[in-house]
Amino acid sequence: MATFLLDSNGTITTWSDEARRLLGYSETEVVGRPASEVWPRLFTPVPDEPAAPGAADSTSCRRTTAVHQPGRGGGSLDVVLLTAPGPDGEGTLVLVLPTRLLADEGDQALVDAVFTRSPIGMAVYDTQLRFLRINDALAHLYGISEAQVVGRRIAEALPDADTTAIEGRLRKVIDSGLPVLNASGQEKPSTDSGGDGPGTALTIPLTLPDGSLMGVADVFTGVTSRYTSEQSVFLRKAIACVGTTLDVTRTAEELADLLVPCFADIAVIDLLEGVVRGEEPRHHGTDGISLQRTVRKAYRPALVDAVQQLGDRQHFPTDAPQCQTFTDGQVRLIEVLDPQVGWIRDSPLRTLLQSGAHSLIVAPLRARGVSLGLVQLYRAEGERPFRPEDVVFTGEVVTHASLNIEKARRFSGEHSALVTLHESMLPRLVPDQSAVQVSHHYQPALRSAGISGEWFDVIPLAGSRVALVVGGVPGAGFRAAASVGQICATVRTLAQLDLSPEELLVGLDGMVPRLAEREHSTGSTAFAESLVGATCLYALYDPVSRHCVMASAGHPPPIIAEPTGQVWFPSVPAHGPLGLGEPVFESLELDLAEGSTLALYTEGLLRAWNADDALADRLRLILADGSRPFDASSSTVADVLAPHLSAEDGLALLFARTRSLDPRHVATWDIPHDRSTVAATRSRVLGQLDSWGLAHLAFSTELIVSELVTNSIRYGRDPIQLRLIHDRALTCEVSDASSTSPHIRRAAITDEGGRGLFLVAQLSHRWGTRYSTTGKTIYAEQLLEPQDDDLH
């Protein structure tokens, strides 16, 4: 038997697998075409052909002897065609029946397969109207077994059925040899297990190859087939509608939306805590299970109110079907909820029962053999209770949803880890400092799942100086996060060596190929590609001199907005991206007026700036407007840029408004190249500390100054200079024209010297050496207030 549907215009809208096998046309060949175009003889009205005897007015019957079968060798097939109103009265249901069902052994095998596997109820009778076979679908519907009915008359096997009507219909088919579609009513089954009954029956004659009648068959096309069709529709919807995102909660909501109100009146979804955040599902405890209410939905508000609030913790004891289902992964049916049962009596479920809920299915959300949570479906008020056949259907739908929830959970976990990694590379809270006032904004590309290759950093350095860095790596997602992490860590390490911008980029440029080689050697080619081609701009600002030095590796220059309102791009020497250019970098040096804004950014801003003159003018006004709250300036620029960025453009903005250190907080002395002047230098330093109110640092500072000045006089070259900076720390700097740096060592007991730098290191919060084109500077920094560790 082949079935397909026509719309009101006679166009084929649905084509079954049976139609493809029987008639030879694939779905793509016929769906959307008028049936009269595919089979002119079959669907062109022929007035003199009689209708099927005993058929309802809405049913017609027609014979043909020439149905073309292109997919089966181009032959023809004798068929009987029946048409009836389609589902819900819309369109036309077409059934095509071959007149010789049992032509050979191959056809017999095909009939046997269709008979045993069909979800549609089927029964076969001999010419004496005794049962020959019934399939499992019909046996389940009637609540009987095939062994109970085979060889018996209908009245004997089904005493409660309307035997007269059934036998009358079968006799009509035997007498006429034509199929009959009984559309006049339903026949009550012998038990209540079938619910609404088998529904409309299509009765067809069964003939042998010689044309003689061997029996008759019933195919129930009403409630049973409709229910199966609804299940198919639900499963198709579940595949299409559940799991459209990689968000755990949204996937659970889509499942509830699918089931309510079409299948259940109330849907409640509870998940293990942590599953929504992407954590591995973990269950602890032996006295039951505890889940977090994640989704609740009902077809009317009063039922929703009876369900506990979202986010509430739900505990199910070991005797509750929820706990049992969670443990063994089996779907459970409670056809009638009894409020006196212990697990209900002592739980908040009583409120739901009082609102009309009376039947429950509990299904596990389970993937990879591990339970993630539960789906609880209720029917309420006048709806019929759930039946055993609903359990199978629920299990199929929830199994599909479980796979999508697990996929979303794993994505959420990996994504959360990557976001955490990426955010750890960005300064979440920039400490207040004397050098600059900072405003920053980070916005990942729309297509990057929250992680793109843009990054920035603010690195405080000794002497109240600050390093401002911005950069980008190719790509997005986990590759970008890993690459940003490697480059950021390298930049921070090199910055602590107090290198100049061009020297730092030389070191970074040399590191990138080695990092890429390591990734290539481990098979991580994609990571290597994200490293090579990265860009970086490094700027160093000194608030004492208001001097700024910057260098770039393939990154666009910053924007400078002066206090006078002038906005311009400095001419930073061009260089290729990291790993792709020459190993020589040049820097740009300039002095910045106090209150100037140094705007570092990623390439999305520059593309938008160059593409739209009006936008560029607007951004200039924002950067030059000193009356705006500076803390919000980067966010303001980001809001203006947002409509002009593509989905691939991420945005990192780092704005720094320069400050200058009060000259009263800086003391500088030129030191003669004479060791006899060290004592006088110590006296001047102690006097300066008294004027700053730092007498409590006199002892340690005197030792530090004495050691550093003495070393420069003994091993350095003129000119020698001592500078004290009183800021958030007290910094002592000694500069000379020699590029030779002293090294700390541990002196032996018998050594007369060699302990000076060891003492400096012990007395300082941090110390080090930085180099310039004219020599070196050795610095030692002390905290103004002692830390707890310094008290012991």
PDB file of C-alpha atoms in Angstrom, residues 587-791:
ATOM      1  CA  SER A 587      61.090  53.821  17.792  1.00  0.00           C
ATOM      2  CA  LEU A 588      59.498  57.253  17.843  1.00  0.00           C
ATOM      3  CA  GLU A 589      60.253  59.617  20.734  1.00  0.00           C
ATOM      4  CA  LEU A 590      58.132  62.625  21.609  1.00  0.00           C
ATOM      5  CA  ASP A 591      57.150  64.768  24.558  1.00  0.00           C
ATOM      6  CA  LEU A 592      53.494  64.927  25.546  1.00  0.00           C
ATOM      7  CA  ALA A 593      51.841  67.854  27.271  1.00  0.00           C
ATOM      8  CA  GLU A 594      50.126  67.048  30.531  1.00  0.00           C
ATOM      9  CA  GLY A 595      46.503  66.136  29.839  1.00  0.00           C
ATOM     10  CA  SER A 596      47.175  64.689  26.386  1.00  0.00           C
ATOM     11  CA  THR A 597      45.241  61.565  25.410  1.00  0.00           C
ATOM     12  CA  LEU A 598      47.138  58.662  23.927  1.00  0.00           C
ATOM     13  CA  ALA A 599      44.554  56.403  22.206  1.00  0.00           C
ATOM     14  CA  LEU A 600      45.665  52.866  21.369  1.00  0.00           C
ATOM     15  CA  TYR A 601      43.230  50.710  19.381  1.00  0.00           C
ATOM     16  CA  THR A 602      42.868  47.690  17.105  1.00  0.00           C
ATOM     17  CA  GLU A 603      42.376  47.744  13.356  1.00  0.00           C
ATOM     18  CA  GLY A 604      38.570  47.847  13.386  1.00  0.00           C
ATOM     19  CA  LEU A 605      38.649  51.494  14.467  1.00  0.00           C
ATOM     20  CA  LEU A 606      41.121  52.486  11.765  1.00  0.00           C
ATOM     21  CA  ARG A 607      39.091  50.819   8.996  1.00  0.00           C
ATOM     22  CA  ALA A 608      35.936  52.608  10.099  1.00  0.00           C
ATOM     23  CA  TRP A 609      37.841  55.918  10.506  1.00  0.00           C
ATOM     24  CA  ASN A 610      39.243  55.766   6.960  1.00  0.00           C
ATOM     25  CA  ALA A 611      35.964  54.641   5.395  1.00  0.00           C
ATOM     26  CA  ASP A 612      33.726  57.410   6.749  1.00  0.00           C
ATOM     27  CA  ASP A 613      34.851  61.046   7.028  1.00  0.00           C
ATOM     28  CA  ALA A 614      31.822  62.021   9.099  1.00  0.00           C
ATOM     29  CA  LEU A 615      32.585  59.218  11.567  1.00  0.00           C
ATOM     30  CA  ALA A 616      36.234  60.320  11.753  1.00  0.00           C
ATOM     31  CA  ASP A 617      35.180  63.901  12.563  1.00  0.00           C
ATOM     32  CA  ARG A 618      32.849  62.660  15.275  1.00  0.00           C
ATOM     33  CA  LEU A 619      35.581  60.527  16.859  1.00  0.00           C
ATOM     34  CA  ARG A 620      37.969  63.498  16.792  1.00  0.00           C
ATOM     35  CA  LEU A 621      35.444  65.577  18.732  1.00  0.00           C
ATOM     36  CA  ILE A 622      35.031  62.845  21.366  1.00  0.00           C
ATOM     37  CA  LEU A 623      38.788  62.444  21.851  1.00  0.00           C
ATOM     38  CA  ALA A 624      39.418  66.206  21.977  1.00  0.00           C
ATOM     39  CA  ASP A 625      36.562  66.967  24.375  1.00  0.00           C
ATOM     40  CA  GLY A 626      38.252  67.384  27.746  1.00  0.00           C
ATOM     41  CA  SER A 627      34.926  68.078  29.478  1.00  0.00           C
ATOM     42  CA  ARG A 628      33.685  64.485  29.094  1.00  0.00           C
ATOM     43  CA  PRO A 629      34.234  62.030  31.955  1.00  0.00           C
ATOM     44  CA  PHE A 630      37.432  60.336  30.847  1.00  0.00           C
ATOM     45  CA  ASP A 631      36.573  56.991  32.425  1.00  0.00           C
ATOM     46  CA  ALA A 632      33.696  56.589  29.943  1.00  0.00           C
ATOM     47  CA  SER A 633      35.507  57.888  26.867  1.00  0.00           C
ATOM     48  CA  SER A 634      36.467  54.455  25.513  1.00  0.00           C
ATOM     49  CA  SER A 635      32.904  53.161  25.920  1.00  0.00           C
ATOM     50  CA  THR A 636      31.563  56.246  24.165  1.00  0.00           C
ATOM     51  CA  VAL A 637      33.875  55.671  21.209  1.00  0.00           C
ATOM     52  CA  ALA A 638      32.902  51.983  21.134  1.00  0.00           C
ATOM     53  CA  ASP A 639      29.198  52.863  20.992  1.00  0.00           C
ATOM     54  CA  VAL A 640      29.797  55.232  18.085  1.00  0.00           C
ATOM     55  CA  LEU A 641      31.870  52.634  16.239  1.00  0.00           C
ATOM     56  CA  ALA A 642      29.524  49.681  16.801  1.00  0.00           C
ATOM     57  CA  PRO A 643      27.297  50.197  13.715  1.00  0.00           C
ATOM     58  CA  HIS A 644      30.369  50.530  11.503  1.00  0.00           C
ATOM     59  CA  LEU A 645      32.134  47.307  12.562  1.00  0.00           C
ATOM     60  CA  SER A 646      31.780  44.081  10.615  1.00  0.00           C
ATOM     61  CA  ALA A 647      31.022  40.742  12.263  1.00  0.00           C
ATOM     62  CA  GLU A 648      34.727  39.860  11.976  1.00  0.00           C
ATOM     63  CA  ASP A 649      35.906  43.051  13.697  1.00  0.00           C
ATOM     64  CA  GLY A 650      36.737  42.857  17.369  1.00  0.00           C
ATOM     65  CA  LEU A 651      37.579  46.041  19.225  1.00  0.00           C
ATOM     66  CA  ALA A 652      40.141  46.794  21.911  1.00  0.00           C
ATOM     67  CA  LEU A 653      40.502  50.406  23.054  1.00  0.00           C
ATOM     68  CA  LEU A 654      43.078  51.700  25.535  1.00  0.00           C
ATOM     69  CA  PHE A 655      42.968  55.439  26.223  1.00  0.00           C
ATOM     70  CA  ALA A 656      45.590  57.008  28.521  1.00  0.00           C
ATOM     71  CA  ARG A 657      45.427  60.661  29.653  1.00  0.00           C
ATOM     72  CA  THR A 658      48.939  61.719  30.602  1.00  0.00           C
ATOM     73  CA  ARG A 659      49.918  63.183  33.938  1.00  0.00           C
ATOM     74  CA  SER A 660      53.171  64.773  35.052  1.00  0.00           C
ATOM     75  CA  LEU A 661      54.809  64.250  38.398  1.00  0.00           C
ATOM     76  CA  ASP A 662      55.061  67.338  40.596  1.00  0.00           C
ATOM     77  CA  PRO A 663      58.701  68.581  40.458  1.00  0.00           C
ATOM     78  CA  ARG A 664      58.607  68.873  44.238  1.00  0.00           C
ATOM     79  CA  HIS A 665      58.454  65.064  44.336  1.00  0.00           C
ATOM     80  CA  VAL A 666      61.676  64.664  42.351  1.00  0.00           C
ATOM     81  CA  ALA A 667      65.209  65.416  43.572  1.00  0.00           C
ATOM     82  CA  THR A 668      68.253  65.195  41.253  1.00  0.00           C
ATOM     83  CA  TRP A 669      71.977  65.561  41.957  1.00  0.00           C
ATOM     84  CA  ASP A 670      75.023  65.349  39.714  1.00  0.00           C
ATOM     85  CA  ILE A 671      77.671  63.243  41.448  1.00  0.00           C
ATOM     86  CA  PRO A 672      81.412  64.033  40.973  1.00  0.00           C
ATOM     87  CA  HIS A 673      83.592  61.074  40.066  1.00  0.00           C
ATOM     88  CA  ASP A 674      85.160  61.159  43.544  1.00  0.00           C
ATOM     89  CA  ARG A 675      84.521  58.624  46.339  1.00  0.00           C
ATOM     90  CA  SER A 676      85.001  61.352  48.954  1.00  0.00           C
ATOM     91  CA  THR A 677      81.682  62.907  47.877  1.00  0.00           C
ATOM     92  CA  VAL A 678      79.633  59.871  48.909  1.00  0.00           C
ATOM     93  CA  ALA A 679      79.240  61.095  52.513  1.00  0.00           C
ATOM     94  CA  ALA A 680      77.987  64.500  51.388  1.00  0.00           C
ATOM     95  CA  THR A 681      75.552  62.811  49.003  1.00  0.00           C
ATOM     96  CA  ARG A 682      74.134  60.731  51.858  1.00  0.00           C
ATOM     97  CA  SER A 683      73.572  63.894  53.898  1.00  0.00           C
ATOM     98  CA  ARG A 684      71.673  65.573  51.064  1.00  0.00           C
ATOM     99  CA  VAL A 685      69.494  62.490  50.638  1.00  0.00           C
ATOM    100  CA  LEU A 686      68.646  62.380  54.375  1.00  0.00           C
ATOM    101  CA  GLY A 687      67.683  66.033  54.268  1.00  0.00           C
ATOM    102  CA  GLN A 688      65.417  65.427  51.309  1.00  0.00           C
ATOM    103  CA  LEU A 689      63.718  62.498  53.098  1.00  0.00           C
ATOM    104  CA  ASP A 690      63.011  64.724  56.100  1.00  0.00           C
ATOM    105  CA  SER A 691      61.341  67.319  53.859  1.00  0.00           C
ATOM    106  CA  TRP A 692      59.142  64.584  52.324  1.00  0.00           C
ATOM    107  CA  GLY A 693      58.230  63.157  55.701  1.00  0.00           C
ATOM    108  CA  LEU A 694      59.994  59.852  54.986  1.00  0.00           C
ATOM    109  CA  ALA A 695      62.415  59.804  57.884  1.00  0.00           C
ATOM    110  CA  HIS A 696      61.364  56.193  58.652  1.00  0.00           C
ATOM    111  CA  LEU A 697      63.092  55.179  55.394  1.00  0.00           C
ATOM    112  CA  ALA A 698      66.329  57.021  56.211  1.00  0.00           C
ATOM    113  CA  PHE A 699      68.395  54.013  57.303  1.00  0.00           C
ATOM    114  CA  SER A 700      67.577  51.764  54.322  1.00  0.00           C
ATOM    115  CA  THR A 701      67.779  54.617  51.811  1.00  0.00           C
ATOM    116  CA  GLU A 702      71.164  55.731  53.140  1.00  0.00           C
ATOM    117  CA  LEU A 703      72.551  52.222  52.620  1.00  0.00           C
ATOM    118  CA  ILE A 704      71.038  51.913  49.107  1.00  0.00           C
ATOM    119  CA  VAL A 705      72.351  55.339  47.990  1.00  0.00           C
ATOM    120  CA  SER A 706      75.778  54.701  49.431  1.00  0.00           C
ATOM    121  CA  GLU A 707      76.141  51.343  47.641  1.00  0.00           C
ATOM    122  CA  LEU A 708      74.791  52.442  44.244  1.00  0.00           C
ATOM    123  CA  VAL A 709      76.744  55.719  44.124  1.00  0.00           C
ATOM    124  CA  THR A 710      79.952  54.013  45.232  1.00  0.00           C
ATOM    125  CA  ASN A 711      79.583  51.336  42.518  1.00  0.00           C
ATOM    126  CA  SER A 712      79.074  53.972  39.812  1.00  0.00           C
ATOM    127  CA  ILE A 713      82.112  55.938  40.943  1.00  0.00           C
ATOM    128  CA  ARG A 714      84.283  52.786  41.060  1.00  0.00           C
ATOM    129  CA  TYR A 715      83.104  51.020  37.882  1.00  0.00           C
ATOM    130  CA  GLY A 716      81.124  53.574  35.858  1.00  0.00           C
ATOM    131  CA  ARG A 717      81.939  56.610  33.772  1.00  0.00           C
ATOM    132  CA  ASP A 718      80.907  60.222  33.958  1.00  0.00           C
ATOM    133  CA  PRO A 719      78.420  61.763  34.033  1.00  0.00           C
ATOM    134  CA  ILE A 720      76.938  60.208  37.160  1.00  0.00           C
ATOM    135  CA  GLN A 721      73.516  61.290  38.385  1.00  0.00           C
ATOM    136  CA  LEU A 722      71.399  60.432  41.429  1.00  0.00           C
ATOM    137  CA  ARG A 723      67.609  60.869  41.296  1.00  0.00           C
ATOM    138  CA  LEU A 724      65.023  60.302  44.050  1.00  0.00           C
ATOM    139  CA  ILE A 725      61.339  60.005  43.067  1.00  0.00           C
ATOM    140  CA  HIS A 726      58.703  60.285  45.762  1.00  0.00           C
ATOM    141  CA  ASP A 727      55.514  58.847  44.354  1.00  0.00           C
ATOM    142  CA  ARG A 728      53.529  55.798  45.440  1.00  0.00           C
ATOM    143  CA  ALA A 729      56.940  54.345  46.232  1.00  0.00           C
ATOM    144  CA  LEU A 730      60.352  55.852  46.898  1.00  0.00           C
ATOM    145  CA  THR A 731      62.663  55.179  43.954  1.00  0.00           C
ATOM    146  CA  CYS A 732      66.399  55.713  44.007  1.00  0.00           C
ATOM    147  CA  GLU A 733      68.060  55.858  40.565  1.00  0.00           C
ATOM    148  CA  VAL A 734      71.790  56.115  39.840  1.00  0.00           C
ATOM    149  CA  SER A 735      72.787  56.652  36.175  1.00  0.00           C
ATOM    150  CA  ASP A 736      76.185  56.681  34.505  1.00  0.00           C
ATOM    151  CA  ALA A 737      77.648  56.459  31.002  1.00  0.00           C
ATOM    152  CA  SER A 738      78.834  52.862  31.296  1.00  0.00           C
ATOM    153  CA  SER A 739      76.831  49.964  29.855  1.00  0.00           C
ATOM    154  CA  THR A 740      78.394  47.479  32.266  1.00  0.00           C
ATOM    155  CA  SER A 741      75.947  46.228  34.848  1.00  0.00           C
ATOM    156  CA  PRO A 742      76.920  44.948  38.309  1.00  0.00           C
ATOM    157  CA  HIS A 743      75.791  41.449  39.312  1.00  0.00           C
ATOM    158  CA  ILE A 744      74.587  40.352  42.693  1.00  0.00           C
ATOM    159  CA  ARG A 745      76.507  37.530  44.387  1.00  0.00           C
ATOM    160  CA  ARG A 746      76.774  35.842  47.758  1.00  0.00           C
ATOM    161  CA  ALA A 747      80.044  36.836  49.455  1.00  0.00           C
ATOM    162  CA  ALA A 748      82.082  34.342  51.469  1.00  0.00           C
ATOM    163  CA  ILE A 749      82.726  34.953  55.182  1.00  0.00           C
ATOM    164  CA  THR A 750      86.336  35.868  54.466  1.00  0.00           C
ATOM    165  CA  ASP A 751      85.500  38.354  51.683  1.00  0.00           C
ATOM    166  CA  GLU A 752      86.029  42.024  52.513  1.00  0.00           C
ATOM    167  CA  GLY A 753      83.431  43.212  49.958  1.00  0.00           C
ATOM    168  CA  GLY A 754      80.825  42.012  47.510  1.00  0.00           C
ATOM    169  CA  ARG A 755      77.848  42.397  49.846  1.00  0.00           C
ATOM    170  CA  GLY A 756      76.561  45.738  48.596  1.00  0.00           C
ATOM    171  CA  LEU A 757      74.027  44.638  45.930  1.00  0.00           C
ATOM    172  CA  PHE A 758      72.912  41.805  48.205  1.00  0.00           C
ATOM    173  CA  LEU A 759      71.959  44.434  50.796  1.00  0.00           C
ATOM    174  CA  VAL A 760      70.256  46.553  48.142  1.00  0.00           C
ATOM    175  CA  ALA A 761      68.142  43.569  47.111  1.00  0.00           C
ATOM    176  CA  GLN A 762      67.247  42.812  50.724  1.00  0.00           C
ATOM    177  CA  LEU A 763      66.224  46.386  51.498  1.00  0.00           C
ATOM    178  CA  SER A 764      64.279  47.045  48.261  1.00  0.00           C
ATOM    179  CA  HIS A 765      60.802  46.043  47.146  1.00  0.00           C
ATOM    180  CA  ARG A 766      62.334  45.591  43.679  1.00  0.00           C
ATOM    181  CA  TRP A 767      65.528  46.637  41.943  1.00  0.00           C
ATOM    182  CA  GLY A 768      67.081  46.297  38.501  1.00  0.00           C
ATOM    183  CA  THR A 769      68.922  47.861  35.593  1.00  0.00           C
ATOM    184  CA  ARG A 770      67.674  49.546  32.437  1.00  0.00           C
ATOM    185  CA  TYR A 771      69.781  50.692  29.512  1.00  0.00           C
ATOM    186  CA  SER A 772      69.684  53.714  27.235  1.00  0.00           C
ATOM    187  CA  THR A 773      71.731  54.987  24.305  1.00  0.00           C
ATOM    188  CA  THR A 774      73.902  56.946  26.751  1.00  0.00           C
ATOM    189  CA  GLY A 775      74.500  54.292  29.414  1.00  0.00           C
ATOM    190  CA  LYS A 776      72.560  52.553  32.163  1.00  0.00           C
ATOM    191  CA  THR A 777      70.418  53.289  35.198  1.00  0.00           C
ATOM    192  CA  ILE A 778      70.336  51.122  38.325  1.00  0.00           C
ATOM    193  CA  TYR A 779      67.186  51.595  40.399  1.00  0.00           C
ATOM    194  CA  ALA A 780      65.923  50.429  43.774  1.00  0.00           C
ATOM    195  CA  GLU A 781      62.302  50.898  44.829  1.00  0.00           C
ATOM    196  CA  GLN A 782      61.013  50.958  48.404  1.00  0.00           C
ATOM    197  CA  LEU A 783      57.391  50.895  49.533  1.00  0.00           C
ATOM    198  CA  LEU A 784      56.322  53.931  51.554  1.00  0.00           C
ATOM    199  CA  GLU A 785      54.575  51.722  54.101  1.00  0.00           C
ATOM    200  CA  PRO A 786      56.071  48.367  55.168  1.00  0.00           C
ATOM    201  CA  GLN A 787      54.222  45.202  54.136  1.00  0.00           C
ATOM    202  CA  ASP A 788      53.325  42.561  56.679  1.00  0.00           C
ATOM    203  CA  ASP A 789      56.151  40.333  55.451  1.00  0.00           C
ATOM    204  CA  ASP A 790      58.623  43.133  56.135  1.00  0.00           C
ATOM    205  CA  LEU A 791      57.701  43.174  59.837  1.00  0.00           C
TER     206      LEU A 791
END
